mmCIF file of C-alpha atoms and ligand atoms in Angstrom:
data_model
loop_
_atom_site.group_PDB
_atom_site.id
_atom_site.type_symbol
_atom_site.label_atom_id
_atom_site.label_comp_id
_atom_site.label_asym_id
_atom_site.label_seq_id
_atom_site.Cartn_x
_atom_site.Cartn_y
_atom_site.Cartn_z
ATOM 1 C CA ARG A 1 -43.083 -34.762 5.745
ATOM 2 C CA ALA A 2 -45.160 -35.577 8.563
ATOM 3 C CA ARG A 3 -45.455 -39.067 6.950
ATOM 4 C CA GLU A 4 -41.737 -39.788 6.782
ATOM 5 C CA GLN A 5 -41.226 -38.712 9.870
ATOM 6 C CA GLY A 6 -44.229 -40.372 11.583
ATOM 7 C CA GLY A 7 -44.369 -43.722 9.637
ATOM 8 C CA GLY A 8 -40.815 -43.802 8.833
ATOM 9 C CA LYS A 9 -39.311 -43.383 12.555
ATOM 10 C CA TYR A 10 -42.001 -45.639 13.971
ATOM 11 C CA GLN A 11 -40.693 -48.611 12.342
ATOM 12 C CA TYR A 12 -36.994 -47.461 12.100
ATOM 13 C CA PHE A 13 -36.734 -46.766 15.887
ATOM 14 C CA SER A 14 -38.310 -49.876 16.830
ATOM 15 C CA SER A 15 -36.695 -52.499 14.706
ATOM 16 C CA GLU A 16 -33.160 -50.598 15.747
ATOM 17 C CA MET A 17 -33.971 -50.469 19.292
ATOM 18 C CA ASN A 18 -35.045 -54.155 19.283
ATOM 19 C CA HIS A 19 -32.217 -55.514 17.213
ATOM 20 C CA ARG A 20 -29.756 -53.838 19.807
ATOM 21 C CA THR A 21 -31.794 -55.253 22.793
ATOM 22 C CA LEU A 22 -31.820 -58.774 21.245
ATOM 23 C CA GLU A 23 -27.808 -58.825 20.323
ATOM 24 C CA ARG A 24 -27.116 -58.042 23.852
ATOM 25 C CA ILE A 25 -28.853 -61.093 24.864
ATOM 26 C CA GLY A 26 -26.717 -63.307 22.243
ATOM 27 C CA ILE A 27 -29.667 -63.477 19.630
ATOM 28 C CA GLU A 28 -28.144 -65.492 17.054
ATOM 29 C CA SER A 29 -27.539 -68.310 19.380
ATOM 30 C CA ALA A 30 -30.887 -68.053 21.212
ATOM 31 C CA LEU A 31 -32.699 -68.086 18.216
ATOM 32 C CA ARG A 32 -30.751 -71.374 16.948
ATOM 33 C CA LEU A 33 -31.863 -72.753 20.077
ATOM 34 C CA ALA A 34 -35.311 -71.658 19.643
ATOM 35 C CA VAL A 35 -35.760 -73.282 16.487
ATOM 36 C CA LEU A 36 -34.234 -76.840 17.879
ATOM 37 C CA ARG A 37 -36.359 -76.268 21.243
ATOM 38 C CA ASP A 38 -39.623 -75.744 19.123
ATOM 39 C CA GLU A 39 -40.017 -72.010 20.842
ATOM 40 C CA LEU A 40 -41.630 -70.618 17.418
ATOM 41 C CA GLN A 41 -45.468 -70.234 17.318
ATOM 42 C CA LEU A 42 -47.647 -69.078 14.473
ATOM 43 C CA GLN A 43 -50.750 -66.592 14.866
ATOM 44 C CA TYR A 44 -53.258 -65.798 12.223
ATOM 45 C CA GLN A 45 -54.680 -62.566 11.212
ATOM 46 C CA ALA A 46 -57.469 -62.520 9.356
ATOM 47 C CA LEU A 47 -58.209 -60.094 6.084
ATOM 48 C CA ALA A 48 -61.943 -59.067 5.715
ATOM 49 C CA ASP A 49 -63.697 -58.599 2.460
ATOM 50 C CA LEU A 50 -65.033 -55.109 2.211
ATOM 51 C CA GLN A 51 -68.047 -56.387 -0.332
ATOM 52 C CA THR A 52 -69.172 -59.292 1.714
ATOM 53 C CA GLY A 53 -67.570 -58.319 5.322
ATOM 54 C CA GLU A 54 -66.538 -62.168 5.673
ATOM 55 C CA VAL A 55 -62.967 -63.401 6.198
ATOM 56 C CA ALA A 56 -61.300 -63.725 2.931
ATOM 57 C CA SER A 57 -58.138 -65.198 3.951
ATOM 58 C CA LEU A 58 -55.646 -65.483 6.829
ATOM 59 C CA GLU A 59 -52.083 -64.421 7.031
ATOM 60 C CA ALA A 60 -49.828 -66.132 9.313
ATOM 61 C CA LEU A 61 -47.012 -64.678 11.448
ATOM 62 C CA VAL A 62 -44.341 -65.961 12.932
ATOM 63 C CA ARG A 63 -43.566 -65.542 17.239
ATOM 64 C CA TRP A 64 -40.857 -66.570 19.220
ATOM 65 C CA GLN A 65 -42.322 -67.829 22.967
ATOM 66 C CA HIS A 66 -38.977 -66.834 24.584
ATOM 67 C CA PRO A 67 -38.609 -68.702 28.200
ATOM 68 C CA ALA A 68 -37.637 -65.388 29.891
ATOM 69 C CA LEU A 69 -38.841 -62.413 27.579
ATOM 70 C CA GLY A 70 -42.461 -63.974 26.719
ATOM 71 C CA LEU A 71 -43.926 -63.547 23.240
ATOM 72 C CA ILE A 72 -41.705 -61.629 20.820
ATOM 73 C CA PRO A 73 -43.245 -60.426 17.647
ATOM 74 C CA ALA A 74 -41.431 -61.345 14.103
ATOM 75 C CA GLN A 75 -40.536 -57.563 13.536
ATOM 76 C CA ARG A 76 -37.933 -58.061 16.203
ATOM 77 C CA PHE A 77 -36.407 -61.099 15.387
ATOM 78 C CA VAL A 78 -36.897 -61.813 11.423
ATOM 79 C CA PRO A 79 -34.517 -59.562 10.673
ATOM 80 C CA VAL A 80 -31.689 -60.997 12.321
ATOM 81 C CA ALA A 81 -32.580 -64.503 11.242
ATOM 82 C CA GLU A 82 -32.375 -63.131 7.968
ATOM 83 C CA GLU A 83 -28.902 -61.701 8.620
ATOM 84 C CA THR A 84 -27.734 -65.110 9.931
ATOM 85 C CA GLY A 85 -29.460 -67.742 7.219
ATOM 86 C CA LEU A 86 -31.662 -68.882 9.958
ATOM 87 C CA ILE A 87 -34.814 -67.806 8.243
ATOM 88 C CA HIS A 88 -34.417 -70.779 5.935
ATOM 89 C CA ALA A 89 -34.895 -73.196 8.715
ATOM 90 C CA ILE A 90 -37.671 -71.235 10.233
ATOM 91 C CA GLY A 91 -39.584 -70.619 6.724
ATOM 92 C CA ALA A 92 -39.544 -74.288 6.210
ATOM 93 C CA TRP A 93 -41.105 -74.694 9.995
ATOM 94 C CA VAL A 94 -43.598 -71.974 9.056
ATOM 95 C CA LEU A 95 -44.896 -73.758 5.925
ATOM 96 C CA ARG A 96 -45.109 -76.823 7.470
ATOM 97 C CA ARG A 97 -47.124 -75.759 10.462
ATOM 98 C CA VAL A 98 -49.479 -73.530 8.303
ATOM 99 C CA CYS A 99 -50.091 -77.117 6.488
ATOM 100 C CA GLN A 100 -50.712 -78.849 9.629
ATOM 101 C CA ASP A 101 -53.166 -76.112 10.784
ATOM 102 C CA LEU A 102 -54.653 -76.393 7.591
ATOM 103 C CA CYS A 103 -55.536 -80.014 7.932
ATOM 104 C CA GLN A 104 -56.591 -79.678 11.076
ATOM 105 C CA TRP A 105 -59.130 -76.944 10.318
ATOM 106 C CA ARG A 106 -60.380 -78.929 7.399
ATOM 107 C CA ASP A 107 -60.707 -82.202 9.298
ATOM 108 C CA ALA A 108 -62.809 -79.985 11.850
ATOM 109 C CA GLY A 109 -65.163 -79.293 9.102
ATOM 110 C CA LEU A 110 -64.490 -75.587 8.625
ATOM 111 C CA ALA A 111 -64.890 -74.190 5.104
ATOM 112 C CA PRO A 112 -61.315 -73.979 3.244
ATOM 113 C CA VAL A 113 -59.733 -70.699 3.724
ATOM 114 C CA ARG A 114 -56.394 -69.519 2.184
ATOM 115 C CA VAL A 115 -53.613 -68.965 4.316
ATOM 116 C CA ALA A 116 -50.762 -66.160 3.605
ATOM 117 C CA VAL A 117 -47.152 -66.864 4.401
ATOM 118 C CA ASN A 118 -44.646 -64.291 4.351
ATOM 119 C CA VAL A 119 -41.464 -65.024 2.275
ATOM 120 C CA SER A 120 -37.873 -63.371 2.953
ATOM 121 C CA PRO A 121 -35.910 -62.607 -0.317
ATOM 122 C CA LYS A 122 -33.017 -64.911 0.807
ATOM 123 C CA GLN A 123 -35.451 -67.709 0.712
ATOM 124 C CA PHE A 124 -37.299 -66.701 -2.116
ATOM 125 C CA LEU A 125 -34.079 -66.501 -4.147
ATOM 126 C CA ASP A 126 -33.171 -70.066 -3.222
ATOM 127 C CA ARG A 127 -33.171 -72.227 -6.355
ATOM 128 C CA GLY A 128 -35.838 -75.081 -5.907
ATOM 129 C CA PHE A 129 -37.993 -72.713 -3.568
ATOM 130 C CA ALA A 130 -41.154 -73.527 -5.742
ATOM 131 C CA ALA A 131 -40.635 -77.007 -6.119
ATOM 132 C CA ALA A 132 -40.031 -77.456 -2.220
ATOM 133 C CA THR A 133 -43.183 -75.435 -1.481
ATOM 134 C CA ALA A 134 -45.067 -77.354 -3.918
ATOM 135 C CA ALA A 135 -43.896 -80.349 -2.419
ATOM 136 C CA THR A 136 -44.857 -79.685 1.340
ATOM 137 C CA LEU A 137 -48.162 -78.751 -0.192
ATOM 138 C CA ALA A 138 -48.398 -82.177 -1.777
ATOM 139 C CA GLU A 139 -47.192 -83.891 1.294
ATOM 140 C CA PHE A 140 -50.059 -82.576 3.155
ATOM 141 C CA GLY A 141 -52.500 -83.315 0.646
ATOM 142 C CA LEU A 142 -53.339 -79.590 0.229
ATOM 143 C CA PRO A 143 -54.216 -77.830 -2.946
ATOM 144 C CA PRO A 144 -51.810 -74.917 -3.952
ATOM 145 C CA SER A 145 -54.711 -72.661 -3.788
ATOM 146 C CA ALA A 146 -54.673 -73.398 0.045
ATOM 147 C CA LEU A 147 -51.517 -71.080 0.035
ATOM 148 C CA ALA A 148 -50.309 -67.227 -0.637
ATOM 149 C CA LEU A 149 -46.887 -66.039 -0.626
ATOM 150 C CA GLU A 150 -46.587 -62.322 0.396
ATOM 151 C CA ILE A 151 -42.933 -60.887 -0.709
ATOM 152 C CA THR A 152 -41.594 -57.528 -0.502
ATOM 153 C CA GLU A 153 -40.619 -55.556 -3.725
ATOM 154 C CA GLY A 154 -36.824 -56.097 -2.436
ATOM 155 C CA VAL A 155 -36.629 -59.037 -4.088
ATOM 156 C CA LEU A 156 -38.029 -57.963 -7.147
ATOM 157 C CA LEU A 157 -34.895 -55.339 -7.343
ATOM 158 C CA HIS A 158 -32.265 -57.661 -6.259
ATOM 159 C CA ASP A 159 -32.867 -60.334 -9.281
ATOM 160 C CA PRO A 160 -36.005 -59.625 -11.113
ATOM 161 C CA ASP A 161 -35.143 -62.112 -13.905
ATOM 162 C CA ALA A 162 -34.513 -64.865 -11.201
ATOM 163 C CA THR A 163 -37.698 -63.764 -9.050
ATOM 164 C CA GLY A 164 -39.626 -63.232 -12.198
ATOM 165 C CA GLY A 165 -39.137 -67.248 -13.062
ATOM 166 C CA THR A 166 -40.063 -68.300 -9.607
ATOM 167 C CA LEU A 167 -43.042 -66.147 -9.626
ATOM 168 C CA ALA A 168 -44.291 -67.589 -12.832
ATOM 169 C CA GLU A 169 -43.573 -71.249 -11.295
ATOM 170 C CA LEU A 170 -45.634 -70.619 -8.606
ATOM 171 C CA LYS A 171 -48.346 -68.936 -10.278
ATOM 172 C CA ALA A 172 -48.507 -71.833 -12.765
ATOM 173 C CA LEU A 173 -48.782 -74.257 -9.550
ATOM 174 C CA GLY A 174 -51.763 -71.931 -8.452
ATOM 175 C CA VAL A 175 -50.370 -70.425 -5.389
ATOM 176 C CA ALA A 176 -51.643 -66.727 -4.973
ATOM 177 C CA LEU A 177 -49.045 -64.160 -5.069
ATOM 178 C CA VAL A 178 -49.119 -61.007 -2.780
ATOM 179 C CA LEU A 179 -46.791 -58.026 -3.041
ATOM 180 C CA ASP A 180 -46.560 -56.695 0.454
ATOM 181 C CA ASP A 181 -45.661 -53.506 1.858
ATOM 182 C CA PHE A 182 -46.375 -51.982 -1.243
ATOM 183 C CA GLY A 183 -45.348 -47.994 -1.324
ATOM 184 C CA THR A 184 -42.360 -48.246 1.088
ATOM 185 C CA GLY A 185 -39.717 -49.395 -1.422
ATOM 186 C CA TYR A 186 -38.314 -47.864 -4.328
ATOM 187 C CA SER A 187 -40.458 -50.024 -7.216
ATOM 188 C CA SER A 188 -43.182 -48.380 -9.138
ATOM 189 C CA LEU A 189 -46.570 -49.092 -9.964
ATOM 190 C CA SER A 190 -45.037 -51.021 -13.251
ATOM 191 C CA CYS A 191 -43.871 -53.847 -11.093
ATOM 192 C CA ILE A 192 -47.402 -54.972 -10.284
ATOM 193 C CA LYS A 193 -47.995 -54.941 -14.000
ATOM 194 C CA ARG A 194 -44.491 -56.844 -14.898
ATOM 195 C CA PHE A 195 -44.910 -59.735 -12.728
ATOM 196 C CA PRO A 196 -47.702 -61.981 -11.875
ATOM 197 C CA PHE A 197 -49.476 -60.708 -8.534
ATOM 198 C CA ASP A 198 -52.943 -61.363 -7.524
ATOM 199 C CA ALA A 199 -53.033 -58.740 -4.745
ATOM 200 C CA VAL A 200 -50.811 -55.881 -3.121
ATOM 201 C CA LYS A 201 -50.935 -54.750 0.286
ATOM 202 C CA ILE A 202 -50.872 -51.233 0.838
ATOM 203 C CA ASP A 203 -48.228 -50.600 3.719
ATOM 204 C CA GLY A 204 -49.394 -49.930 7.298
ATOM 205 C CA ALA A 205 -47.550 -46.677 7.339
ATOM 206 C CA PHE A 206 -49.625 -45.164 4.570
ATOM 207 C CA ILE A 207 -52.877 -46.543 6.083
ATOM 208 C CA ARG A 208 -52.081 -44.825 9.873
ATOM 209 C CA ASP A 209 -52.955 -41.335 8.821
ATOM 210 C CA ILE A 210 -55.179 -42.023 5.750
ATOM 211 C CA VAL A 211 -58.293 -40.125 7.070
ATOM 212 C CA THR A 212 -56.154 -36.840 7.921
ATOM 213 C CA ASP A 213 -53.131 -36.543 5.428
ATOM 214 C CA SER A 214 -54.063 -35.767 1.967
ATOM 215 C CA GLY A 215 -50.817 -37.188 0.624
ATOM 216 C CA ASP A 216 -51.323 -40.569 2.089
ATOM 217 C CA ALA A 217 -55.190 -40.658 1.257
ATOM 218 C CA ALA A 218 -54.101 -39.586 -2.737
ATOM 219 C CA LEU A 219 -51.317 -42.257 -2.576
ATOM 220 C CA SER A 220 -53.670 -45.051 -1.469
ATOM 221 C CA LYS A 221 -56.324 -44.125 -3.670
ATOM 222 C CA THR A 222 -53.885 -44.075 -6.506
ATOM 223 C CA ILE A 223 -52.684 -47.508 -5.686
ATOM 224 C CA ILE A 224 -56.331 -48.943 -5.840
ATOM 225 C CA ALA A 225 -57.170 -47.316 -9.021
ATOM 226 C CA MET A 226 -54.312 -48.271 -10.731
ATOM 227 C CA ALA A 227 -54.285 -51.878 -9.248
ATOM 228 C CA HIS A 228 -57.982 -52.455 -10.436
ATOM 229 C CA HIS A 229 -56.971 -51.094 -13.807
ATOM 230 C CA LEU A 230 -54.470 -53.959 -13.945
ATOM 231 C CA GLY A 231 -57.048 -56.207 -12.702
ATOM 232 C CA ILE A 232 -55.241 -56.942 -9.154
ATOM 233 C CA GLN A 233 -56.745 -56.995 -5.639
ATOM 234 C CA VAL A 234 -55.894 -54.122 -3.203
ATOM 235 C CA ALA A 235 -55.648 -54.754 0.647
ATOM 236 C CA ALA A 236 -54.801 -52.475 3.151
ATOM 237 C CA GLU A 237 -52.667 -53.470 6.480
ATOM 238 C CA GLY A 238 -52.523 -51.908 9.926
ATOM 239 C CA VAL A 239 -56.440 -50.805 9.546
ATOM 240 C CA GLU A 240 -57.052 -49.649 13.211
ATOM 241 C CA THR A 241 -60.366 -47.488 13.190
ATOM 242 C CA GLU A 242 -63.516 -47.395 11.803
ATOM 243 C CA ALA A 243 -62.566 -44.265 10.163
ATOM 244 C CA GLN A 244 -59.811 -45.759 8.151
ATOM 245 C CA CYS A 245 -62.091 -48.693 7.172
ATOM 246 C CA ASP A 246 -64.826 -46.374 6.343
ATOM 247 C CA PHE A 247 -62.276 -44.345 3.978
ATOM 248 C CA LEU A 248 -61.223 -47.596 2.280
ATOM 249 C CA ARG A 249 -64.666 -48.740 1.734
ATOM 250 C CA ARG A 250 -65.572 -45.593 -0.343
ATOM 251 C CA HIS A 251 -62.418 -45.757 -2.119
ATOM 252 C CA MET A 252 -63.152 -49.452 -3.283
ATOM 253 C CA CYS A 253 -60.471 -51.037 -1.549
ATOM 254 C CA ASP A 254 -61.295 -54.857 -1.484
ATOM 255 C CA LEU A 255 -59.430 -56.575 1.736
ATOM 256 C CA ILE A 256 -58.762 -54.766 5.155
ATOM 257 C CA GLN A 257 -56.537 -56.134 7.576
ATOM 258 C CA GLY A 258 -55.540 -54.653 11.133
ATOM 259 C CA TYR A 259 -56.546 -54.506 14.784
ATOM 260 C CA PHE A 260 -59.874 -53.059 14.210
ATOM 261 C CA PHE A 261 -61.159 -56.600 12.297
ATOM 262 C CA ALA A 262 -58.983 -58.901 14.198
ATOM 263 C CA PRO A 263 -55.570 -58.897 15.894
ATOM 264 C CA PRO A 264 -53.346 -61.929 15.179
ATOM 265 C CA LEU A 265 -54.558 -64.943 16.976
ATOM 266 C CA ALA A 266 -53.485 -68.437 18.164
ATOM 267 C CA ALA A 267 -54.748 -71.472 15.933
ATOM 268 C CA ASP A 268 -57.345 -72.317 18.093
ATOM 269 C CA ALA A 269 -58.581 -68.621 18.781
ATOM 270 C CA VAL A 270 -58.593 -68.162 14.800
ATOM 271 C CA ARG A 271 -60.902 -71.382 14.438
ATOM 272 C CA GLU A 272 -63.499 -69.983 16.629
ATOM 273 C CA LEU A 273 -63.015 -66.933 14.381
ATOM 274 C CA LEU A 274 -63.945 -68.850 11.416
ATOM 275 C CA ARG A 275 -66.247 -71.123 13.005
ATOM 276 C CA GLU A 276 -68.545 -68.235 14.137
ATOM 277 C CA ARG A 277 -68.102 -66.498 10.842
ATOM 278 C CA ARG A 278 -67.214 -63.072 12.291
ATOM 279 C CA SER A 279 -68.022 -60.060 9.618
ATOM 280 C CA LEU A 280 -67.941 -56.626 9.301
ATOM 281 C CA PRO A 281 -71.190 -54.780 10.154
ATOM 282 C CA PRO A 282 -73.038 -53.927 6.855
ATOM 283 C CA GLN A 283 -72.712 -50.116 7.098
ATOM 284 C CA LEU A 284 -69.090 -50.743 6.677
ATOM 285 C CA LEU A 285 -69.256 -52.720 3.607
ATOM 286 C CA ARG A 286 -68.606 -51.405 -0.096
ATOM 287 C CA ILE A 287 -71.833 -51.533 -1.232
ATOM 288 C CA GLN A 288 -74.182 -51.391 1.683
ATOM 289 C CA GLN A 289 -76.489 -54.089 2.336
ATOM 290 C CA GLN A 290 -80.397 -52.982 2.577
ATOM 291 C CA ARG A 291 -81.953 -53.335 6.042
ATOM 292 C CA ARG A 292 -84.768 -55.117 6.017
HETATM 293 P P1 C2E B 1 -45.898 -57.599 7.473
HETATM 294 O O1 C2E B 1 -46.016 -59.033 6.683
HETATM 295 O O2 C2E B 1 -46.038 -56.317 6.825
HETATM 296 O O3 C2E B 1 -46.989 -57.753 8.879
HETATM 297 C C1 C2E B 1 -47.636 -56.886 9.473
HETATM 298 C C2 C2E B 1 -47.023 -56.547 10.563
HETATM 299 O O4 C2E B 1 -48.229 -55.210 11.567
HETATM 300 C C3 C2E B 1 -47.509 -58.011 11.770
HETATM 301 O O5 C2E B 1 -46.147 -57.680 12.817
HETATM 302 C C4 C2E B 1 -48.680 -57.550 12.552
HETATM 303 O O6 C2E B 1 -48.523 -57.986 13.752
HETATM 304 C C5 C2E B 1 -48.655 -55.791 12.853
HETATM 305 N N1 C2E B 1 -50.012 -55.760 12.738
HETATM 306 C C6 C2E B 1 -51.155 -56.538 12.496
HETATM 307 N N2 C2E B 1 -52.205 -55.683 12.346
HETATM 308 C C7 C2E B 1 -51.849 -54.533 12.874
HETATM 309 C C8 C2E B 1 -52.452 -52.995 13.203
HETATM 310 O O7 C2E B 1 -53.505 -52.940 13.312
HETATM 311 N N3 C2E B 1 -51.641 -51.975 13.918
HETATM 312 C C9 C2E B 1 -50.242 -52.117 13.540
HETATM 313 N N4 C2E B 1 -49.517 -50.961 13.874
HETATM 314 N N5 C2E B 1 -49.646 -53.106 13.409
HETATM 315 C C10 C2E B 1 -50.430 -54.179 12.976
HETATM 316 P P2 C2E B 1 -45.205 -58.679 13.034
HETATM 317 O O8 C2E B 1 -45.570 -60.082 13.455
HETATM 318 O O9 C2E B 1 -44.346 -58.641 14.090
HETATM 319 O O10 C2E B 1 -44.420 -58.880 11.760
HETATM 320 C C11 C2E B 1 -43.401 -58.042 11.163
HETATM 321 C C12 C2E B 1 -42.873 -58.470 9.512
HETATM 322 O O11 C2E B 1 -42.118 -59.779 10.000
HETATM 323 C C13 C2E B 1 -44.023 -58.900 8.826
HETATM 324 O O12 C2E B 1 -44.463 -57.503 8.087
HETATM 325 C C14 C2E B 1 -43.046 -59.620 7.862
HETATM 326 O O13 C2E B 1 -42.349 -58.884 6.700
HETATM 327 C C15 C2E B 1 -42.127 -60.651 8.717
HETATM 328 N N6 C2E B 1 -42.904 -61.998 8.992
HETATM 329 C C16 C2E B 1 -43.786 -62.326 9.973
HETATM 330 N N7 C2E B 1 -43.709 -63.578 9.863
HETATM 331 C C17 C2E B 1 -43.041 -64.265 9.092
HETATM 332 C C18 C2E B 1 -42.470 -65.525 8.788
HETATM 333 O O14 C2E B 1 -43.152 -66.406 8.883
HETATM 334 N N8 C2E B 1 -41.336 -65.522 7.754
HETATM 335 C C19 C2E B 1 -41.033 -64.313 7.355
HETATM 336 N N9 C2E B 1 -39.937 -64.632 6.385
HETATM 337 N N10 C2E B 1 -41.253 -63.254 7.628
HETATM 338 C C20 C2E B 1 -42.250 -62.664 8.454
HETATM 339 MG MG1 MG B 2 -47.255 -59.751 5.260
HETATM 340 MG MG1 MG B 3 -47.075 -55.926 4.823
HETATM 341 MG MG1 MG B 4 -45.498 -53.507 6.749
#
């Protein structure tokens, strides 16, 4: 009950409210112009590996640098972009910008890092999505292993056969596949067996009270155990505290992401994070490192 009220209400309230606020200022036409005026930006949020403590990969998150409203997070405009079809143009822009940034980091001498891109159901159900993705990677001279795609389970329910086909194409290409926001929808654990996912991300709504809510704790532990039986990695999103991190470490979660390790950062700042090889302290690793 607490979880439904807490997590559910938070998400619902903020997206509802922002949606209405932005509608008033004519979001659709503003967003259309934003794409043309190059007002979109990317931030990158690192995922830390709970075994090594190091950055395992990054997730690209789109932002809108609005001339009057400032930096608007994805949560506030991606739903509108999905409704209006603008997500296609935005999605193509995001993938190209990710490829550009990956090339820059490579040229700056940084070790290769994988970047995950969020993909909306509408984009994913486009015939030719896998081919277009492969073409963009090839254009930038990047290996498919440089990319992961995060999709939500909604797309699996909508058209499982088409989705399965596209997932198989991407998998064959060598792109990593991540099931995002796991636990929030209606699909079951069988989804992760039926489709070729490399990882699942436990939704932040279940991580928030993981230390105090026995239901959330049980759910997360079950997801981790089941995914591991199926040979799939588990990431936890929205990890904000050391206590949450410690819980996830003790229960053998593979990766954590959230403000506790690193917030979403601009490309320049994330390059510094990679360069300085930021890592988790040894006491927060799954197998604790011996002190000398
Ligand atoms: P998501 O992929 O589940 O991303 C997680 C959201 O949680 C992000 O919000 C991120 O900024 C936020 N977050 C990160 N760390 C923490 C934390 O410690 N605590 C809390 N409370 N939140 C945290 P954002 O950037 O507003 O993105 C919202 C959603 O919009 C994303 O959910 C994703 O589904 C979608 N999205 C983001 N970028 C893109 C994109 O380029 N294309 C598409 N199609 N969708 C995108
Ligand atoms: Mg995501
Ligand atoms: Mg997520
Ligand atoms: Mg989420």
